[in-house]
Amino acid sequence: MSSVATSQIKLTPERSRPSVRSRLQDALPKIVLAPSFAITIVFVYGFILWTIYLSFTNSKTFPSYVITGSRAYQRLWGWTFDTDPPSSWYTSITNMGIFGFLYIAICLALGLFLAILLDQKIRGEGVLRPIYLYPMALSFIVTGVAWKWFLDPGLGLEQTLHQWGWTSFHFDWIKNKDFVIYTVVIAGVWQASGFIMAMFLAGLRGIDGEIMKAAQIDGATTFQLYRRIVIPLLRPIFLSAFIVLAHLAIKSYDLVVALTSGGPGGSAWLPSNFMYEYTFKRNEMAVGSASAVIMLMTIVAIIVPYLYSELREKPR
């Protein structure tokens, strides 16, 4: 009896401590990710905090450690409401409103329209999709330079039509301080609308076909089908596309530089151009940092509600 009990005891595996090898295997993902995590903390969030600190100092050409409070922000908003003629900061935020609204609205409308067309299973869809998506593969510098050549009255569209005999045609928006911001909209929409089309097309292909067939059997017209069923089901795609486009619009810098070089007299400036000009060229680091913080807060005001809605819906 005792021998049987002893054998049973021996057959029961004992819990052994994890070996060094298993510990290393468990720690390997953390070890691999640690350098990139540390670099992100220092060079992204660390410099964000550093920029916020500089915005409350009297920094000029070089960083200063003398705290002056909100003087840089007061200067910015003073330039917004109290200057005549308008300051470059006023021009920048006005252009941001024009560019942001038109860029987002046109990209959403055009992207949805193209997605609906491609969703009809037309011939050559496999060829058209890459054509629409190709501009997004280009950098903003390449896009800006290409559209600069195309819109330049001396060598682009206007000159070509003049050579073809249409001498009364004039399109000098890129040289006109009142219209130059709209050329930035044109170039931006050309680049991003294909990407938005791909997002909407993926959403359209994910809609249950039985719902569409049931609505058609009930007598719904094509317009009613899209208005009451398809577009409401695409609400998450709309929200995601809006977040992507708003982020691109706020941080746009290289497109303006490559396309217009800032425009006649800085008339095409966006807040990012203002930030770079005042920080690195006009030796007003505190003012430039304050403008960067305002841009950051704008992005946060867009991202945080989106993340809140996403996290709130997941538990449901």
mmCIF file of C-alpha atoms in Angstrom:
data_model
loop_
_atom_site.group_PDB
_atom_site.id
_atom_site.type_symbol
_atom_site.label_atom_id
_atom_site.label_comp_id
_atom_site.label_asym_id
_atom_site.label_seq_id
_atom_site.Cartn_x
_atom_site.Cartn_y
_atom_site.Cartn_z
ATOM 1 C CA MET A 1 0.000 0.000 0.000
ATOM 2 C CA SER A 2 2.775 2.347 0.876
ATOM 3 C CA SER A 3 4.603 1.537 -2.363
ATOM 4 C CA VAL A 4 1.510 2.419 -4.398
ATOM 5 C CA ALA A 5 1.158 5.727 -2.577
ATOM 6 C CA THR A 6 4.827 6.441 -3.135
ATOM 7 C CA SER A 7 4.538 5.798 -6.880
ATOM 8 C CA GLN A 8 1.496 8.044 -7.117
ATOM 9 C CA ILE A 9 3.356 10.784 -5.368
ATOM 10 C CA LYS A 10 6.277 10.417 -7.730
ATOM 11 C CA LEU A 11 3.990 10.527 -10.782
ATOM 12 C CA THR A 12 2.547 13.881 -9.724
ATOM 13 C CA PRO A 13 4.667 16.562 -11.454
ATOM 14 C CA GLU A 14 6.221 19.101 -9.200
ATOM 15 C CA ARG A 15 5.971 22.798 -9.977
ATOM 16 C CA SER A 16 9.404 23.966 -10.960
ATOM 17 C CA ARG A 17 10.568 27.515 -11.169
ATOM 18 C CA PRO A 18 10.688 28.976 -14.714
ATOM 19 C CA SER A 19 14.062 28.499 -16.295
ATOM 20 C CA VAL A 20 16.310 31.325 -17.384
ATOM 21 C CA ARG A 21 15.500 30.574 -21.008
ATOM 22 C CA SER A 22 11.734 30.851 -20.484
ATOM 23 C CA ARG A 23 12.228 34.083 -18.591
ATOM 24 C CA LEU A 24 14.261 35.480 -21.465
ATOM 25 C CA GLN A 25 11.599 34.396 -23.936
ATOM 26 C CA ASP A 26 8.918 36.185 -21.918
ATOM 27 C CA ALA A 27 11.041 39.303 -21.605
ATOM 28 C CA LEU A 28 12.217 39.366 -25.234
ATOM 29 C CA PRO A 29 9.239 41.397 -26.607
ATOM 30 C CA LYS A 30 9.731 43.984 -23.874
ATOM 31 C CA ILE A 31 13.464 44.155 -24.545
ATOM 32 C CA VAL A 32 12.872 44.631 -28.274
ATOM 33 C CA LEU A 33 10.239 47.346 -27.768
ATOM 34 C CA ALA A 34 12.045 49.176 -24.976
ATOM 35 C CA PRO A 35 14.414 51.261 -27.196
ATOM 36 C CA SER A 36 11.648 52.491 -29.516
ATOM 37 C CA PHE A 37 9.411 53.180 -26.517
ATOM 38 C CA ALA A 38 12.158 55.192 -24.812
ATOM 39 C CA ILE A 39 12.923 57.120 -28.010
ATOM 40 C CA THR A 40 9.222 57.946 -28.437
ATOM 41 C CA ILE A 41 8.921 59.139 -24.843
ATOM 42 C CA VAL A 42 11.985 61.379 -25.130
ATOM 43 C CA PHE A 43 11.854 62.685 -28.680
ATOM 44 C CA VAL A 44 8.063 62.996 -29.067
ATOM 45 C CA TYR A 45 6.423 63.598 -25.710
ATOM 46 C CA GLY A 46 9.547 65.020 -24.132
ATOM 47 C CA PHE A 47 9.916 67.648 -26.835
ATOM 48 C CA ILE A 48 6.185 68.405 -26.719
ATOM 49 C CA LEU A 49 6.593 69.282 -23.045
ATOM 50 C CA TRP A 50 9.750 71.248 -23.893
ATOM 51 C CA THR A 51 7.848 73.253 -26.531
ATOM 52 C CA ILE A 52 5.054 73.996 -24.065
ATOM 53 C CA TYR A 53 7.663 75.220 -21.583
ATOM 54 C CA LEU A 54 9.332 77.465 -24.173
ATOM 55 C CA SER A 55 5.995 79.052 -25.020
ATOM 56 C CA PHE A 56 5.890 80.516 -21.498
ATOM 57 C CA THR A 57 9.406 81.990 -21.663
ATOM 58 C CA ASN A 58 11.002 84.959 -23.424
ATOM 59 C CA SER A 59 13.026 82.749 -25.782
ATOM 60 C CA LYS A 60 14.319 84.478 -28.897
ATOM 61 C CA THR A 61 17.098 82.992 -31.034
ATOM 62 C CA PHE A 62 18.017 80.476 -28.331
ATOM 63 C CA PRO A 63 15.960 78.895 -25.534
ATOM 64 C CA SER A 64 15.579 80.970 -22.409
ATOM 65 C CA TYR A 65 14.693 79.805 -18.921
ATOM 66 C CA VAL A 66 13.079 83.065 -17.793
ATOM 67 C CA ILE A 67 9.352 82.456 -17.318
ATOM 68 C CA THR A 68 7.236 85.343 -18.655
ATOM 69 C CA GLY A 69 3.803 83.750 -18.390
ATOM 70 C CA SER A 70 1.341 83.885 -21.275
ATOM 71 C CA ARG A 71 2.943 86.872 -23.022
ATOM 72 C CA ALA A 72 3.585 84.914 -26.240
ATOM 73 C CA TYR A 73 -0.060 83.813 -26.382
ATOM 74 C CA GLN A 74 -1.225 87.366 -25.709
ATOM 75 C CA ARG A 75 0.895 88.584 -28.615
ATOM 76 C CA LEU A 76 -0.613 85.973 -30.922
ATOM 77 C CA TRP A 77 -4.198 86.788 -30.086
ATOM 78 C CA GLY A 78 -3.406 90.489 -30.089
ATOM 79 C CA TRP A 79 -2.168 90.050 -33.634
ATOM 80 C CA THR A 80 -5.423 88.254 -34.392
ATOM 81 C CA PHE A 81 -7.909 90.879 -33.218
ATOM 82 C CA ASP A 82 -6.056 94.169 -32.803
ATOM 83 C CA THR A 83 -3.940 94.583 -35.944
ATOM 84 C CA ASP A 84 -4.793 96.540 -39.065
ATOM 85 C CA PRO A 85 -3.763 95.452 -41.649
ATOM 86 C CA PRO A 86 -4.115 91.784 -40.644
ATOM 87 C CA SER A 87 -1.032 90.118 -39.183
ATOM 88 C CA SER A 88 0.606 86.995 -40.546
ATOM 89 C CA TRP A 89 -0.914 84.974 -37.681
ATOM 90 C CA TYR A 90 -4.395 86.209 -38.581
ATOM 91 C CA THR A 91 -3.722 85.262 -42.206
ATOM 92 C CA SER A 92 -2.505 81.834 -41.116
ATOM 93 C CA ILE A 93 -5.549 80.914 -39.043
ATOM 94 C CA THR A 94 -7.906 82.347 -41.670
ATOM 95 C CA ASN A 95 -6.208 80.226 -44.320
ATOM 96 C CA MET A 96 -6.422 77.250 -41.988
ATOM 97 C CA GLY A 97 -10.189 77.704 -41.752
ATOM 98 C CA ILE A 98 -10.584 77.985 -45.537
ATOM 99 C CA PHE A 99 -8.185 75.177 -46.357
ATOM 100 C CA GLY A 100 -9.394 72.845 -43.617
ATOM 101 C CA PHE A 101 -13.092 73.217 -44.427
ATOM 102 C CA LEU A 102 -12.760 72.884 -48.207
ATOM 103 C CA TYR A 103 -10.103 70.163 -48.031
ATOM 104 C CA ILE A 104 -12.122 67.954 -45.692
ATOM 105 C CA ALA A 105 -15.511 68.580 -47.313
ATOM 106 C CA ILE A 106 -14.365 68.059 -50.913
ATOM 107 C CA CYS A 107 -12.261 64.985 -50.077
ATOM 108 C CA LEU A 108 -15.189 63.365 -48.246
ATOM 109 C CA ALA A 109 -17.691 64.161 -51.010
ATOM 110 C CA LEU A 110 -15.374 63.197 -53.872
ATOM 111 C CA GLY A 111 -14.084 60.090 -52.098
ATOM 112 C CA LEU A 112 -17.638 58.871 -51.401
ATOM 113 C CA PHE A 113 -18.697 59.588 -54.998
ATOM 114 C CA LEU A 114 -15.760 57.650 -56.454
ATOM 115 C CA ALA A 115 -16.325 54.770 -54.036
ATOM 116 C CA ILE A 116 -19.984 54.509 -55.039
ATOM 117 C CA LEU A 117 -18.998 54.463 -58.708
ATOM 118 C CA LEU A 118 -16.415 51.723 -58.204
ATOM 119 C CA ASP A 119 -18.850 49.744 -56.069
ATOM 120 C CA GLN A 120 -21.045 49.236 -59.142
ATOM 121 C CA LYS A 121 -18.655 46.473 -60.310
ATOM 122 C CA ILE A 122 -17.650 48.441 -63.390
ATOM 123 C CA ARG A 123 -15.134 47.147 -65.886
ATOM 124 C CA GLY A 124 -11.541 48.117 -65.266
ATOM 125 C CA GLU A 125 -12.028 48.568 -61.518
ATOM 126 C CA GLY A 126 -8.677 46.894 -60.892
ATOM 127 C CA VAL A 127 -7.014 49.542 -63.053
ATOM 128 C CA LEU A 128 -8.952 52.542 -61.715
ATOM 129 C CA ARG A 129 -8.267 51.811 -58.031
ATOM 130 C CA PRO A 130 -4.469 52.164 -58.327
ATOM 131 C CA ILE A 131 -4.887 55.275 -60.488
ATOM 132 C CA TYR A 132 -6.977 56.962 -57.792
ATOM 133 C CA LEU A 133 -4.687 55.770 -55.006
ATOM 134 C CA TYR A 134 -1.394 56.646 -56.696
ATOM 135 C CA PRO A 135 -1.321 60.361 -55.669
ATOM 136 C CA MET A 136 -1.318 59.341 -51.993
ATOM 137 C CA ALA A 137 1.962 57.486 -52.605
ATOM 138 C CA LEU A 138 3.637 60.776 -53.526
ATOM 139 C CA SER A 139 5.113 63.129 -50.970
ATOM 140 C CA PHE A 140 3.627 66.587 -50.484
ATOM 141 C CA ILE A 141 6.817 68.050 -51.944
ATOM 142 C CA VAL A 142 6.354 66.170 -55.227
ATOM 143 C CA THR A 143 2.660 67.062 -55.324
ATOM 144 C CA GLY A 144 3.393 70.721 -54.668
ATOM 145 C CA VAL A 145 6.087 70.974 -57.338
ATOM 146 C CA ALA A 146 3.924 69.192 -59.943
ATOM 147 C CA TRP A 147 0.922 71.442 -59.319
ATOM 148 C CA LYS A 148 3.146 74.502 -59.228
ATOM 149 C CA TRP A 149 4.263 73.745 -62.786
ATOM 150 C CA PHE A 150 0.701 72.988 -63.868
ATOM 151 C CA LEU A 151 -0.823 76.162 -62.379
ATOM 152 C CA ASP A 152 2.002 78.574 -63.240
ATOM 153 C CA PRO A 153 0.594 81.030 -65.823
ATOM 154 C CA GLY A 154 3.933 81.165 -67.627
ATOM 155 C CA LEU A 155 4.364 77.454 -68.326
ATOM 156 C CA GLY A 156 1.313 75.494 -67.189
ATOM 157 C CA LEU A 157 -2.378 75.322 -68.019
ATOM 158 C CA GLU A 158 -2.816 78.975 -69.009
ATOM 159 C CA GLN A 159 0.200 79.007 -71.324
ATOM 160 C CA THR A 160 -0.873 75.742 -72.978
ATOM 161 C CA LEU A 161 -4.380 77.001 -73.725
ATOM 162 C CA HIS A 162 -2.957 80.243 -75.084
ATOM 163 C CA GLN A 163 -0.811 78.234 -77.483
ATOM 164 C CA TRP A 164 -3.917 76.325 -78.582
ATOM 165 C CA GLY A 165 -5.638 79.608 -79.437
ATOM 166 C CA TRP A 166 -7.685 80.356 -76.322
ATOM 167 C CA THR A 167 -5.931 83.628 -75.570
ATOM 168 C CA SER A 168 -8.732 84.988 -73.378
ATOM 169 C CA PHE A 169 -8.283 82.233 -70.780
ATOM 170 C CA HIS A 170 -6.635 83.374 -67.544
ATOM 171 C CA PHE A 171 -5.944 81.319 -64.438
ATOM 172 C CA ASP A 172 -3.437 83.102 -62.220
ATOM 173 C CA TRP A 173 -4.646 81.993 -58.789
ATOM 174 C CA ILE A 174 -1.167 80.856 -57.786
ATOM 175 C CA LYS A 175 0.077 84.449 -58.242
ATOM 176 C CA ASN A 176 -2.985 86.117 -56.693
ATOM 177 C CA LYS A 177 -2.823 86.657 -52.923
ATOM 178 C CA ASP A 178 -6.630 86.445 -52.625
ATOM 179 C CA PHE A 179 -6.899 83.058 -54.357
ATOM 180 C CA VAL A 180 -3.571 81.345 -53.746
ATOM 181 C CA ILE A 181 -4.915 79.334 -50.792
ATOM 182 C CA TYR A 182 -7.426 77.696 -53.126
ATOM 183 C CA THR A 183 -4.585 76.273 -55.214
ATOM 184 C CA VAL A 184 -3.365 74.542 -52.045
ATOM 185 C CA VAL A 185 -6.879 73.091 -51.672
ATOM 186 C CA ILE A 186 -6.796 71.794 -55.257
ATOM 187 C CA ALA A 187 -3.440 70.059 -54.799
ATOM 188 C CA GLY A 188 -4.404 68.635 -51.398
ATOM 189 C CA VAL A 189 -7.721 67.244 -52.646
ATOM 190 C CA TRP A 190 -6.015 65.660 -55.657
ATOM 191 C CA GLN A 191 -3.626 63.822 -53.360
ATOM 192 C CA ALA A 192 -5.966 62.664 -50.581
ATOM 193 C CA SER A 193 -9.300 61.959 -52.290
ATOM 194 C CA GLY A 194 -8.150 58.572 -53.628
ATOM 195 C CA PHE A 195 -7.201 57.403 -50.148
ATOM 196 C CA ILE A 196 -10.603 58.463 -48.804
ATOM 197 C CA MET A 197 -12.208 56.638 -51.740
ATOM 198 C CA ALA A 198 -10.434 53.442 -50.648
ATOM 199 C CA MET A 199 -11.733 53.837 -47.092
ATOM 200 C CA PHE A 200 -15.322 54.312 -48.278
ATOM 201 C CA LEU A 201 -15.036 51.472 -50.783
ATOM 202 C CA ALA A 202 -13.941 49.099 -48.023
ATOM 203 C CA GLY A 203 -16.943 50.237 -45.982
ATOM 204 C CA LEU A 204 -19.332 49.733 -48.908
ATOM 205 C CA ARG A 205 -18.008 46.239 -49.563
ATOM 206 C CA GLY A 206 -18.593 45.393 -45.892
ATOM 207 C CA ILE A 207 -22.326 46.204 -45.934
ATOM 208 C CA ASP A 208 -24.573 43.140 -45.830
ATOM 209 C CA GLY A 209 -26.130 42.637 -49.243
ATOM 210 C CA GLU A 210 -29.293 41.159 -47.702
ATOM 211 C CA ILE A 211 -30.139 44.535 -46.189
ATOM 212 C CA MET A 212 -29.861 46.170 -49.605
ATOM 213 C CA LYS A 213 -32.013 43.516 -51.261
ATOM 214 C CA ALA A 214 -34.685 43.797 -48.569
ATOM 215 C CA ALA A 215 -34.843 47.571 -49.031
ATOM 216 C CA GLN A 216 -35.142 47.184 -52.802
ATOM 217 C CA ILE A 217 -37.963 44.669 -52.377
ATOM 218 C CA ASP A 218 -39.762 47.171 -50.142
ATOM 219 C CA GLY A 219 -39.621 49.668 -53.013
ATOM 220 C CA ALA A 220 -36.755 51.902 -51.921
ATOM 221 C CA THR A 221 -35.227 53.957 -54.722
ATOM 222 C CA THR A 222 -31.470 54.132 -55.233
ATOM 223 C CA PHE A 223 -31.351 57.589 -53.661
ATOM 224 C CA GLN A 224 -33.340 56.418 -50.627
ATOM 225 C CA LEU A 225 -31.150 53.327 -50.397
ATOM 226 C CA TYR A 226 -27.975 55.384 -50.049
ATOM 227 C CA ARG A 227 -29.527 58.151 -47.966
ATOM 228 C CA ARG A 228 -31.271 56.001 -45.363
ATOM 229 C CA ILE A 229 -29.187 52.820 -45.280
ATOM 230 C CA VAL A 230 -25.751 53.053 -46.864
ATOM 231 C CA ILE A 231 -24.559 56.451 -45.655
ATOM 232 C CA PRO A 232 -25.753 55.924 -42.029
ATOM 233 C CA LEU A 233 -23.919 52.582 -41.990
ATOM 234 C CA LEU A 234 -20.780 54.376 -43.160
ATOM 235 C CA ARG A 235 -20.750 56.700 -40.125
ATOM 236 C CA PRO A 236 -17.596 55.125 -38.611
ATOM 237 C CA ILE A 237 -15.821 55.531 -41.971
ATOM 238 C CA PHE A 238 -16.868 59.173 -42.137
ATOM 239 C CA LEU A 239 -15.520 59.767 -38.644
ATOM 240 C CA SER A 240 -12.216 58.018 -39.346
ATOM 241 C CA ALA A 241 -11.783 59.870 -42.660
ATOM 242 C CA PHE A 242 -12.523 63.175 -40.932
ATOM 243 C CA ILE A 243 -9.868 62.505 -38.291
ATOM 244 C CA VAL A 244 -7.254 61.613 -40.921
ATOM 245 C CA LEU A 245 -8.024 64.651 -43.095
ATOM 246 C CA ALA A 246 -8.160 67.078 -40.157
ATOM 247 C CA HIS A 247 -4.775 65.841 -38.957
ATOM 248 C CA LEU A 248 -3.284 66.247 -42.445
ATOM 249 C CA ALA A 249 -4.771 69.714 -42.818
ATOM 250 C CA ILE A 250 -3.470 71.028 -39.495
ATOM 251 C CA LYS A 251 0.087 69.797 -39.992
ATOM 252 C CA SER A 252 0.347 70.753 -43.683
ATOM 253 C CA TYR A 253 3.594 72.591 -44.292
ATOM 254 C CA ASP A 254 5.591 71.134 -47.168
ATOM 255 C CA LEU A 255 2.678 71.326 -49.616
ATOM 256 C CA VAL A 256 2.417 75.097 -49.123
ATOM 257 C CA VAL A 257 6.170 75.587 -49.398
ATOM 258 C CA ALA A 258 6.555 73.463 -52.533
ATOM 259 C CA LEU A 259 3.468 74.853 -54.263
ATOM 260 C CA THR A 260 3.526 78.561 -53.448
ATOM 261 C CA SER A 261 6.690 79.218 -51.376
ATOM 262 C CA GLY A 262 4.311 80.781 -48.876
ATOM 263 C CA GLY A 263 2.406 82.731 -51.508
ATOM 264 C CA PRO A 264 2.717 86.400 -52.441
ATOM 265 C CA GLY A 265 3.726 88.114 -49.195
ATOM 266 C CA GLY A 266 2.921 85.107 -47.024
ATOM 267 C CA SER A 267 -0.709 85.058 -48.194
ATOM 268 C CA ALA A 268 -0.734 81.228 -48.352
ATOM 269 C CA TRP A 269 0.686 80.660 -44.875
ATOM 270 C CA LEU A 270 -0.838 78.071 -42.595
ATOM 271 C CA PRO A 271 -0.098 77.916 -38.827
ATOM 272 C CA SER A 272 2.711 75.422 -39.479
ATOM 273 C CA ASN A 273 4.394 77.889 -41.859
ATOM 274 C CA PHE A 274 3.973 80.654 -39.293
ATOM 275 C CA MET A 275 5.531 78.458 -36.601
ATOM 276 C CA TYR A 276 8.574 77.612 -38.705
ATOM 277 C CA GLU A 277 9.076 81.206 -39.896
ATOM 278 C CA TYR A 278 8.943 82.756 -36.432
ATOM 279 C CA THR A 279 10.916 80.018 -34.678
ATOM 280 C CA PHE A 280 13.815 79.589 -37.088
ATOM 281 C CA LYS A 281 13.917 82.722 -39.261
ATOM 282 C CA ARG A 282 12.590 85.645 -37.219
ATOM 283 C CA ASN A 283 14.181 84.575 -33.928
ATOM 284 C CA GLU A 284 10.895 84.535 -31.991
ATOM 285 C CA MET A 285 11.110 81.079 -30.478
ATOM 286 C CA ALA A 286 8.542 81.742 -27.748
ATOM 287 C CA VAL A 287 5.947 82.960 -30.262
ATOM 288 C CA GLY A 288 6.678 80.048 -32.569
ATOM 289 C CA SER A 289 6.346 77.607 -29.673
ATOM 290 C CA ALA A 290 3.043 79.173 -28.665
ATOM 291 C CA SER A 291 1.695 78.717 -32.189
ATOM 292 C CA ALA A 292 2.859 75.074 -32.144
ATOM 293 C CA VAL A 293 1.043 74.504 -28.843
ATOM 294 C CA ILE A 294 -2.149 75.974 -30.322
ATOM 295 C CA MET A 295 -1.828 73.566 -33.253
ATOM 296 C CA LEU A 296 -1.328 70.703 -30.809
ATOM 297 C CA MET A 297 -4.417 71.687 -28.817
ATOM 298 C CA THR A 298 -6.441 71.803 -32.034
ATOM 299 C CA ILE A 299 -5.396 68.260 -32.884
ATOM 300 C CA VAL A 300 -6.134 67.117 -29.320
ATOM 301 C CA ALA A 301 -9.593 68.712 -29.505
ATOM 302 C CA ILE A 302 -10.283 66.563 -32.567
ATOM 303 C CA ILE A 303 -8.647 63.301 -31.463
ATOM 304 C CA VAL A 304 -9.875 63.076 -27.859
ATOM 305 C CA PRO A 305 -13.644 63.042 -28.624
ATOM 306 C CA TYR A 306 -12.989 60.412 -31.303
ATOM 307 C CA LEU A 307 -11.041 58.193 -28.902
ATOM 308 C CA TYR A 308 -13.688 58.705 -26.217
ATOM 309 C CA SER A 309 -16.476 57.599 -28.556
ATOM 310 C CA GLU A 310 -14.477 54.570 -29.701
ATOM 311 C CA LEU A 311 -13.597 53.452 -26.159
ATOM 312 C CA ARG A 312 -17.153 54.013 -24.951
ATOM 313 C CA GLU A 313 -18.634 51.859 -27.722
ATOM 314 C CA LYS A 314 -16.249 48.906 -27.214
ATOM 315 C CA PRO A 315 -17.671 47.772 -23.824
ATOM 316 C CA ARG A 316 -21.147 47.674 -25.379
#
